[in-house]
Tab-separated table of C-alpha atoms in Angstrom:
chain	number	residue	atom	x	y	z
A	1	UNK	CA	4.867	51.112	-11.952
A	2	UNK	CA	8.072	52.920	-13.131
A	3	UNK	CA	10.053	50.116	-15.595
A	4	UNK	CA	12.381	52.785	-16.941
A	5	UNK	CA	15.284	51.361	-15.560
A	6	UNK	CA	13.920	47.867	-16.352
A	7	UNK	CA	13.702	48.345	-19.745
A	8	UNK	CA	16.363	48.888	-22.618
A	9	UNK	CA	15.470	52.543	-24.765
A	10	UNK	CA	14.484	50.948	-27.436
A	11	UNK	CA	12.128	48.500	-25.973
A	12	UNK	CA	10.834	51.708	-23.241
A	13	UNK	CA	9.953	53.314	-25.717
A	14	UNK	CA	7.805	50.685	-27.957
A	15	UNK	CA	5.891	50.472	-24.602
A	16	UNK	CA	4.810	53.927	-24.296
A	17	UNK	CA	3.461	53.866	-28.028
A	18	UNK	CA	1.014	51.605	-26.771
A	19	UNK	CA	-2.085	51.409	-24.076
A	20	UNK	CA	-0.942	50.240	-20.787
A	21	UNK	CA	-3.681	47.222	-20.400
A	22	UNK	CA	-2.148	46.102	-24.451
A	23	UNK	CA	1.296	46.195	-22.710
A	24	UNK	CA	0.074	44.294	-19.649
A	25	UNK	CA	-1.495	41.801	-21.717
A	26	UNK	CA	1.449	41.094	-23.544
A	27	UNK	CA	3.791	40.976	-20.957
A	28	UNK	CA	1.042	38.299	-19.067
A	29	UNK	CA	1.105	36.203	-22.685
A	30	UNK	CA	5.174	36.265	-23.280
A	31	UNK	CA	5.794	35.268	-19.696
A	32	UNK	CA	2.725	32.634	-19.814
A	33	UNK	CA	4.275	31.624	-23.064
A	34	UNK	CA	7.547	31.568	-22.801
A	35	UNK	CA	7.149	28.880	-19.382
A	36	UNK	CA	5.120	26.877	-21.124
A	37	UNK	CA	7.984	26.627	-23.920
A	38	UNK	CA	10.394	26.112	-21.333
A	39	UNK	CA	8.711	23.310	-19.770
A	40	UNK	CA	8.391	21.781	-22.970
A	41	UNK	CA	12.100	21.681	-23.707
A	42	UNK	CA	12.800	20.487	-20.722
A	43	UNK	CA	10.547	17.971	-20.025
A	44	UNK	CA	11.145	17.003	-24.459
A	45	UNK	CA	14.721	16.097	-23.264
A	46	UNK	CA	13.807	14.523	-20.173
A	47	UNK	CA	11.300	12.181	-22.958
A	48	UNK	CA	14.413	11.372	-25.243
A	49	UNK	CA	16.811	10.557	-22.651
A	50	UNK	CA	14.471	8.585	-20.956
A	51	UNK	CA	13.804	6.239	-24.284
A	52	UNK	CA	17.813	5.341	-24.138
A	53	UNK	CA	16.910	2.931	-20.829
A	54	UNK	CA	16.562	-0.360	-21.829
A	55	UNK	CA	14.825	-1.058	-18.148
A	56	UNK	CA	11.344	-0.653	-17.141
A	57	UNK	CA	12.197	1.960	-14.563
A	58	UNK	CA	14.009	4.793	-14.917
A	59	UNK	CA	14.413	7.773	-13.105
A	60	UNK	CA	13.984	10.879	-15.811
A	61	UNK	CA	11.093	8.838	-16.649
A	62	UNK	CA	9.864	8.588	-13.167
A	63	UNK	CA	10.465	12.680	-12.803
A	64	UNK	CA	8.687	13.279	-16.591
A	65	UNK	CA	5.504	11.280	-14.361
A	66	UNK	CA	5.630	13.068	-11.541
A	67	UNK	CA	6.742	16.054	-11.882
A	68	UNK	CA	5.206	16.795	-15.511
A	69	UNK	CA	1.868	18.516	-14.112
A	70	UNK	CA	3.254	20.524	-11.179
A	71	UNK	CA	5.960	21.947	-13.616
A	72	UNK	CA	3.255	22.939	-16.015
A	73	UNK	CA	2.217	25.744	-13.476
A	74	UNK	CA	5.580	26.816	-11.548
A	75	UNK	CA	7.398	27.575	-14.487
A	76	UNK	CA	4.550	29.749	-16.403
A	77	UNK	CA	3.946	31.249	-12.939
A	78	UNK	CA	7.852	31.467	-11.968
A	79	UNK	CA	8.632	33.738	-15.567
A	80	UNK	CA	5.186	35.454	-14.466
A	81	UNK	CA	7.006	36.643	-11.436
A	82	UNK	CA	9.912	37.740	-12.957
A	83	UNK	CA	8.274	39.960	-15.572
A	84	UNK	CA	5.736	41.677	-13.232
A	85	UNK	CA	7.764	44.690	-12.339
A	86	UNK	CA	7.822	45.445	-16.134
A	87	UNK	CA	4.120	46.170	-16.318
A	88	UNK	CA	2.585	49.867	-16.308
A	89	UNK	CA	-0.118	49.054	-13.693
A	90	UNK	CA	-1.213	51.668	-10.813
A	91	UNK	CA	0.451	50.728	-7.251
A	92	UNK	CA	-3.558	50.154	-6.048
A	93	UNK	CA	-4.061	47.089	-8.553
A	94	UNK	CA	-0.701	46.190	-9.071
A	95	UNK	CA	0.296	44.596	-5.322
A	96	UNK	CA	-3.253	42.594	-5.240
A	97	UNK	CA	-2.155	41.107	-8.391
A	98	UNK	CA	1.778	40.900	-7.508
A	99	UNK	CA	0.267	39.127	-4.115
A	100	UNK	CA	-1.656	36.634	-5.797
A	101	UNK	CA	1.230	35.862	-7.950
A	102	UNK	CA	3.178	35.065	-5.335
A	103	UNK	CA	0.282	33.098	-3.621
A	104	UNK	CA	0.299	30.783	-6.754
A	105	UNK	CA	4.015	30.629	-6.914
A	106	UNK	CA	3.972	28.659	-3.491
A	107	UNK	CA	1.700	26.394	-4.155
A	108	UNK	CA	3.159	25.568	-7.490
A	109	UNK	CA	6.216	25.512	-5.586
A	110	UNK	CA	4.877	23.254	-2.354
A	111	UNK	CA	3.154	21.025	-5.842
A	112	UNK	CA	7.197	20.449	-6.758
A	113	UNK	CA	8.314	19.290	-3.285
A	114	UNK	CA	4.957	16.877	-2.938
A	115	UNK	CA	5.558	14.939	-6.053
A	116	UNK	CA	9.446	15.146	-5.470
A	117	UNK	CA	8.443	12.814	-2.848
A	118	UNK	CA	6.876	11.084	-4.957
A	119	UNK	CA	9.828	10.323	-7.130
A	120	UNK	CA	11.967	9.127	-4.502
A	121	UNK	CA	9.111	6.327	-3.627
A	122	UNK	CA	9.152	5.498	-7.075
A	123	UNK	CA	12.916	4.882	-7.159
A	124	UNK	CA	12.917	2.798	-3.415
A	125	UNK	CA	10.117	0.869	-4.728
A	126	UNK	CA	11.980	0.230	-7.796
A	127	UNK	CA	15.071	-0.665	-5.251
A	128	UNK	CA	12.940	-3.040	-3.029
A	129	UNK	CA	10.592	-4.902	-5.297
A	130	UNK	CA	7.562	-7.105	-3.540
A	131	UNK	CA	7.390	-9.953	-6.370
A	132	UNK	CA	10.006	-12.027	-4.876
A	133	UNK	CA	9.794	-15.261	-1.978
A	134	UNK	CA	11.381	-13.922	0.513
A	135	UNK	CA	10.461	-10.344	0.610
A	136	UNK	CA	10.500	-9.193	4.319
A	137	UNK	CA	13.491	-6.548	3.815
A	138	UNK	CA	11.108	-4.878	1.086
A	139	UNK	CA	8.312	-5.030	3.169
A	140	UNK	CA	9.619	-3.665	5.983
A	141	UNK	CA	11.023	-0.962	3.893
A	142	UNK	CA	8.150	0.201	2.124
A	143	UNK	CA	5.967	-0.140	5.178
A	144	UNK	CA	8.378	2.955	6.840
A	145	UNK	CA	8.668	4.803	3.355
A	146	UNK	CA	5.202	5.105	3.240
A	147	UNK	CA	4.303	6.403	6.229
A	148	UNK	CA	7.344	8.921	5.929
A	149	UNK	CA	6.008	9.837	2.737
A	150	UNK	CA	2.629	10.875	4.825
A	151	UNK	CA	4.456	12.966	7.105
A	152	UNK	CA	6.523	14.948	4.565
A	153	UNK	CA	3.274	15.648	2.728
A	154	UNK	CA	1.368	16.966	5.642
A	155	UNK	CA	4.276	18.743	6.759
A	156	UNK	CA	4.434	20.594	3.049
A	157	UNK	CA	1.042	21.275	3.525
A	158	UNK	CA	1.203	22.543	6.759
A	159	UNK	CA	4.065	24.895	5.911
A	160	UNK	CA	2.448	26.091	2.468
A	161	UNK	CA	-0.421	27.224	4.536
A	162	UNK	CA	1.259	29.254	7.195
A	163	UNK	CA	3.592	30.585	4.666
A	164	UNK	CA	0.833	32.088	2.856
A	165	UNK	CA	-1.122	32.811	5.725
A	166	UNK	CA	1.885	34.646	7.614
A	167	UNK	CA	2.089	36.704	4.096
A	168	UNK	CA	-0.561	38.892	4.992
A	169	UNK	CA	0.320	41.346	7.991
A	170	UNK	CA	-2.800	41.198	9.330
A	171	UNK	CA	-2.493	37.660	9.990
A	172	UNK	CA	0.644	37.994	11.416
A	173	UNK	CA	-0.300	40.390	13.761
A	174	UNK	CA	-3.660	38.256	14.755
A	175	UNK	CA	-0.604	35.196	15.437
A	176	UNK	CA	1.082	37.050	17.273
A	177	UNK	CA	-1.528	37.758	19.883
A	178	UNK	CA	-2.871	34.410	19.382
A	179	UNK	CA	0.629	33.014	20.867
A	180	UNK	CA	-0.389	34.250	24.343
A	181	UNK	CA	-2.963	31.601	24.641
A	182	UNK	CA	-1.486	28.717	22.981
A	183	UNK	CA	-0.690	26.525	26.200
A	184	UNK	CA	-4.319	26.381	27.004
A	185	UNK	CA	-5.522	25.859	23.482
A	186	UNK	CA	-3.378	23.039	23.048
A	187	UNK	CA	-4.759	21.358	26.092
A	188	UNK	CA	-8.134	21.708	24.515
A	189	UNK	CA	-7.169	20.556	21.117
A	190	UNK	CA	-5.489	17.927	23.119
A	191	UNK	CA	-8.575	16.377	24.702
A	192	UNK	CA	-10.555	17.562	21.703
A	193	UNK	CA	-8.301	15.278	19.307
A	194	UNK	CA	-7.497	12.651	22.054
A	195	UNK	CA	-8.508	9.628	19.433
A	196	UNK	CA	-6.957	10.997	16.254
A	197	UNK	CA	-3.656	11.757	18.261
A	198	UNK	CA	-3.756	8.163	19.613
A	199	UNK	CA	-3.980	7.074	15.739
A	200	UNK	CA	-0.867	9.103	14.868
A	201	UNK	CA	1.224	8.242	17.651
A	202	UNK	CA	0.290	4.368	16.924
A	203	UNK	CA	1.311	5.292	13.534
A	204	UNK	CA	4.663	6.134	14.005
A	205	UNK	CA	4.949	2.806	16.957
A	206	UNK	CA	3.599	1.005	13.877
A	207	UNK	CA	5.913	2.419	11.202
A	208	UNK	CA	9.411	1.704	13.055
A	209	UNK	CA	8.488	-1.430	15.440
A	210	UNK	CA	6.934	-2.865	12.634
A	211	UNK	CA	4.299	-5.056	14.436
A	212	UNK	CA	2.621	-5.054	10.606
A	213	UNK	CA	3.871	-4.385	7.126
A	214	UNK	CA	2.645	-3.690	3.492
A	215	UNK	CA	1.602	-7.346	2.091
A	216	UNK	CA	1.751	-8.917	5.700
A	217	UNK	CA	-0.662	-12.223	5.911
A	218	UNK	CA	-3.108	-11.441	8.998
A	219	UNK	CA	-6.104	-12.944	10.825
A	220	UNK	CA	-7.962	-10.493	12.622
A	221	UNK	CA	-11.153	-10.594	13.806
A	222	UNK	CA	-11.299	-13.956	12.201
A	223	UNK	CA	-10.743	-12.800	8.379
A	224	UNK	CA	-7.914	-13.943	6.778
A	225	UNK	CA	-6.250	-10.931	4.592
A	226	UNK	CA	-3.420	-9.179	3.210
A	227	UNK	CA	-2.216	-5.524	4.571
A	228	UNK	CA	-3.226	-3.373	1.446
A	229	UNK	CA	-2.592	-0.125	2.965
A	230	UNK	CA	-1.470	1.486	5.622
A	231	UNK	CA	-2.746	5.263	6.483
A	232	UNK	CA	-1.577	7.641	9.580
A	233	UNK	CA	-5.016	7.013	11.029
A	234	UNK	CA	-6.250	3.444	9.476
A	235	UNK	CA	-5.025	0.300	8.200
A	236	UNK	CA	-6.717	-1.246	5.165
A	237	UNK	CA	-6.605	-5.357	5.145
A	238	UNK	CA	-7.756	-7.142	1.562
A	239	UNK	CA	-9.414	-9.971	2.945
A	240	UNK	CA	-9.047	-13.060	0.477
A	241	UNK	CA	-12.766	-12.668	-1.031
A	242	UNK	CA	-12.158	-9.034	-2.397
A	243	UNK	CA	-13.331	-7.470	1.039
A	244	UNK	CA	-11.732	-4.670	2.633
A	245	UNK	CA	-11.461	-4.542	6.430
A	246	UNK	CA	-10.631	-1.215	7.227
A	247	UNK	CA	-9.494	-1.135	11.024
A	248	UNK	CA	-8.489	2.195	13.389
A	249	UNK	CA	-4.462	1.833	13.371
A	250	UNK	CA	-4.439	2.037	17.661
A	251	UNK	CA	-5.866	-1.542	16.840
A	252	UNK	CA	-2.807	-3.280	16.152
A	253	UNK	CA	-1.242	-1.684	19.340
A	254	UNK	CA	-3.752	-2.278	21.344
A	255	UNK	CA	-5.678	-5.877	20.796
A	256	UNK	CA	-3.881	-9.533	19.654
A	257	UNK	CA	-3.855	-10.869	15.850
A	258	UNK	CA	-2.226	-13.379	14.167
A	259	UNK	CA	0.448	-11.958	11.807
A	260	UNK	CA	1.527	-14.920	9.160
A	261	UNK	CA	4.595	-13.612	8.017
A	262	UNK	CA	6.119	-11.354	11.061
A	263	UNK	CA	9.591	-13.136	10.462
A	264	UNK	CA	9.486	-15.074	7.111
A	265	UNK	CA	6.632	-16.326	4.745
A	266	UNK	CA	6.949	-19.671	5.134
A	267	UNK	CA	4.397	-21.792	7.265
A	268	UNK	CA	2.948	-25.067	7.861
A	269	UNK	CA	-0.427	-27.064	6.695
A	270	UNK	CA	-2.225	-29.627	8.193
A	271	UNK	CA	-4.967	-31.980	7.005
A	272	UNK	CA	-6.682	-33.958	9.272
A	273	UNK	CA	-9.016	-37.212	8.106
A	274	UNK	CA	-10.886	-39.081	10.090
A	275	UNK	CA	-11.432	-42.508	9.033
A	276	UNK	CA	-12.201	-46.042	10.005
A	277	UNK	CA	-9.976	-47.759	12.924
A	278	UNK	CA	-9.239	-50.465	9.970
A	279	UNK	CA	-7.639	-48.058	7.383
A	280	UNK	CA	-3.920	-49.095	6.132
A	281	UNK	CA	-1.973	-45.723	7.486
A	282	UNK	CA	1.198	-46.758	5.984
A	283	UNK	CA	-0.549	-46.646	2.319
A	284	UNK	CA	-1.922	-43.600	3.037
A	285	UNK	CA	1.504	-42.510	3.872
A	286	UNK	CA	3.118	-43.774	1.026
A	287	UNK	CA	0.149	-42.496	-1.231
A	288	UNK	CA	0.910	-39.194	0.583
A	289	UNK	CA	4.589	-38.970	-0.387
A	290	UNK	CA	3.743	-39.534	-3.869
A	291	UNK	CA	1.481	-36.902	-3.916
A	292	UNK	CA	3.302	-34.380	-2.746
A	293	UNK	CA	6.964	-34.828	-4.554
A	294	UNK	CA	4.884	-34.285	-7.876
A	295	UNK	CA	3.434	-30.484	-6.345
A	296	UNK	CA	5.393	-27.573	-6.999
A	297	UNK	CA	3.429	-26.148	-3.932
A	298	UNK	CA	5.702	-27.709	-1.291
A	299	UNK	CA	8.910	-26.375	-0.428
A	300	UNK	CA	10.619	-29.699	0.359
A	301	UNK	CA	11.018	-29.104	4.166
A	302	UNK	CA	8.422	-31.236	6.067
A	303	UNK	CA	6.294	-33.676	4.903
A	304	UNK	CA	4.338	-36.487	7.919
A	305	UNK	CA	1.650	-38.441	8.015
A	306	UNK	CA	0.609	-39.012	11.940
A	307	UNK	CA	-2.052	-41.012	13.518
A	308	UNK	CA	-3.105	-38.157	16.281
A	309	UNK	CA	-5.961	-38.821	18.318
A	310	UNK	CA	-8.186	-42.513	18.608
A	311	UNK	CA	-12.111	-41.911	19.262
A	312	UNK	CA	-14.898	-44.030	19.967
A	313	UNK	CA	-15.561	-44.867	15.983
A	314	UNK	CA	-12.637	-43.301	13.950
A	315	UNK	CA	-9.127	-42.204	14.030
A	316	UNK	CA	-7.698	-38.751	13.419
A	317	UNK	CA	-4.678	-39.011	10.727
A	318	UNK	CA	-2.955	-35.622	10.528
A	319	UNK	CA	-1.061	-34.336	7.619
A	320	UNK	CA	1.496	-31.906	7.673
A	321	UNK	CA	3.294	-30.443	4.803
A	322	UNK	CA	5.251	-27.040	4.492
A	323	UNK	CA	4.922	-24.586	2.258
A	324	UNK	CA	7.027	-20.455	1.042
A	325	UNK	CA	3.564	-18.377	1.397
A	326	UNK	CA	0.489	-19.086	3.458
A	327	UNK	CA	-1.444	-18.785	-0.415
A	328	UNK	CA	0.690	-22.018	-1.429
A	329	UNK	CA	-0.038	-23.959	1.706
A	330	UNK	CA	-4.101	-23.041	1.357
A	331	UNK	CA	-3.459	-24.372	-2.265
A	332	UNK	CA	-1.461	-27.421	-1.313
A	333	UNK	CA	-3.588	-28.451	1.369
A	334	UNK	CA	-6.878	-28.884	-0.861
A	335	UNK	CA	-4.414	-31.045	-3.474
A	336	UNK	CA	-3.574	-33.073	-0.782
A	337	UNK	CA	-7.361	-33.687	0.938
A	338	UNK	CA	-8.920	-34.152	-2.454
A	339	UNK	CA	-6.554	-36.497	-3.595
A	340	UNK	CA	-6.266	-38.461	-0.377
A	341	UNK	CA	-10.024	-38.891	-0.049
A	342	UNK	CA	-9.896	-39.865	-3.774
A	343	UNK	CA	-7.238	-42.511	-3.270
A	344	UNK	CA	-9.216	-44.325	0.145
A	345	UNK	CA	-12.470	-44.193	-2.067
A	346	UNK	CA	-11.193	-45.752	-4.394
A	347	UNK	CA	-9.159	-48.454	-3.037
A	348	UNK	CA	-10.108	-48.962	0.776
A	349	UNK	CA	-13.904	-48.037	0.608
A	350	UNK	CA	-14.223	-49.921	3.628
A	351	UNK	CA	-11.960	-47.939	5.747
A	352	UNK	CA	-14.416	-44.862	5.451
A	353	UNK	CA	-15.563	-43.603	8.843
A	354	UNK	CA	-19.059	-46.030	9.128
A	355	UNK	CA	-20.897	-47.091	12.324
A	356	UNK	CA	-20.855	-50.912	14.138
A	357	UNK	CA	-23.416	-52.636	15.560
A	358	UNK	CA	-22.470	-55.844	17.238
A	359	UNK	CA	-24.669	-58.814	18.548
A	360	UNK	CA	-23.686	-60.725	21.397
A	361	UNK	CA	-25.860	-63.535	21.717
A	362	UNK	CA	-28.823	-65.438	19.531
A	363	UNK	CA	-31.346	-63.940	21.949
A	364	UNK	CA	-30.574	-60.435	20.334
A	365	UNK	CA	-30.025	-61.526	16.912
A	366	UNK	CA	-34.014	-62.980	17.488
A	367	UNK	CA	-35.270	-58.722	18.115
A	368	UNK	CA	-33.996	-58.380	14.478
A	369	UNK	CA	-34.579	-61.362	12.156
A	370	UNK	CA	-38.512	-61.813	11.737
A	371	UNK	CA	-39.776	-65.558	11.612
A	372	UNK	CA	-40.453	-66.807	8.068
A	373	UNK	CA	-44.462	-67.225	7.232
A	374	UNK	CA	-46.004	-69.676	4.630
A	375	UNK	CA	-45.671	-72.900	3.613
């Protein structure tokens, strides 16, 4: 490569004292060298700025986190780039090596954009924070930011590829002709990809109708769970017990589930007893109330004690109580049974569910009593 006009005298001149691979080398080091320096200023200020926040989250810190690695390799690579037309290097090597340069330098570059994202989640999450009662506004948020996210990050990658791809002119000339025949491959990548298109498209129904959210309280299939995670092509439901049900995301467009907290956390308990036709319900009422003014579990909106069904040999007594979370009502319900059971045990033993047997007439009570023998 010619650098004489690239070059100050004095400096051209120092070069052509020395071997061309020496003057390669050093050009690769200073540029390697002075990036990494670079970054290290940078991201040094970034460090001591950041320690001035008296808050947990701040956003230098946040872009020290994310953006610390990628920048690591794009600005090394970016003063790379920038110094290559100095080196003394035939034309035959020197446009491989220029090309790979600039192969690195986008993905470096698409590396920036990815976790850029990544930064602005950070600061929305920071924005909408889940550890709160009522949190549907942040769930409803981060349930759409995520699933952007997932689309920007594809799309980089996407774009990266055919960036580098359409780099080469062979490749562009190979999708060119491939253009021509693009309608009918897409109707056979269509029926090809039928499911995994259904997933997306579900994704995005999911994403802005919002029949789910991040931390939503669901039954399905019978499992009780929270929604841990939620993918362009899956959804991921912690099930209390430390399970994961991992379920295709057409799913929730497609079959019914119980969704907890669509509109609001809050929800109601019930216990249900069963005890003998003779038990005092206005004690266990009052017994009832007592109980649950001294829990922190109940939210102070409802509170009964109902007699709700008669049977053959017990009652059915039905307790309902309210609760912020469906975790607080599980919680508040097993105070309230263990305690009420406790209470009748202890002071109305009798009125515990038991079976009668009744004798009409001396004639039957004869069947049971055997005559006395002996003197």
């Amino acid at each position: 490569m010619d650098i004489e006009t690239r070059l100050p005298p004095d400096l051209l001149e120092f070069s052509q004292q020395i071997p061309s691979v020496v003057w390669n080398l050093i050009i690769i080091v200073s540029a390697i060298l002075i990036g990494l320096f670079t970054k290290f200023i940078i991201t040094r200020l970034f460090k001591v700025y950041a320690r001035r926040k008296d808050t947990d989250y701040s956003i230098l810190r946040s872009i020290i986190v994310n953006l610390g690695p990628a920048v690591a390799y794009f600005i090394p690579l970016f003063i790379l780039n920038l110094f290559s037309p100095l080196m003394r290097m035939n034309k035959l090597y020197y446009q491989p090596f220029d090309k790979t340069i600039e192969i690195l330098l986008t993905i470096s570059f698409a590396g920036l954009l990815v976790r850029s994202v990544r930064i602005l989640e950070d600061y929305i999450y920071h924005a909408y924070d889940l550890n709160k009662v009522d949190n549907l506004k942040e769930r409803k948020v981060r349930t759409q930011i995520q699933f952007i996210r997932k689309i920007i990050v594809v799309t980089i990658i996407f774009l990266t590829i055919a960036i580098i791809l359409l780099s080469f002119e062979s490749m562009r000339k190979i999708g060119t002709g491939l253009l021509t025949g693009v309608g009918i491959g897409g109707i056979i990548v269509g029926f090809a990809a039928q499911t995994s298109l259904g997933n997306l498209l579900a994704g995005f129904q999911i994403a802005f109708t919002q029949p789910i959210r991040i931390d939503d309280v669901l039954v399905v299939e019978g499992e009780w769970g929270r929604v841990e995670e939620i993918t362009l092509t899956y959804v991921v439901l912690k099930i209390w017990d430390e399970r994961r049900l991992i379920l295709p995301i057409n799913y929730f467009i497609q079959k019914p589930f119980q969704n907890w907290t669509r509109t609001s956390a809050d929800i109601l308990g019930t216990v249900f007893l069963y005890m003998d036709h003779t038990v005092p319900v206005d004690a266990i009422r009052e017994e009832f109330e007592r109980l649950i003014v001294k829990s922190n579990l109940w939210d102070k909106r409802v509170k009964v004690v109902q007699v709700t069904d008669v049977k053959e040999h017990t009652i059915e007594i039905r307790v309902l109580m309210s609760s912020r979370t469906s975790s607080d009502a599980f919680d508040l319900r097993c105070y309230i049974r263990e305690n009420l059971v406790t209470f009748i045990q202890k002071n109305y033993p009798g009125s515990l569910p038991r079976s009668r047997n009744e004798i009409s007439n001396l004639g039957e009570l004869e069947k049971y009593v055997q005559p006395a023998t002996g003197a």
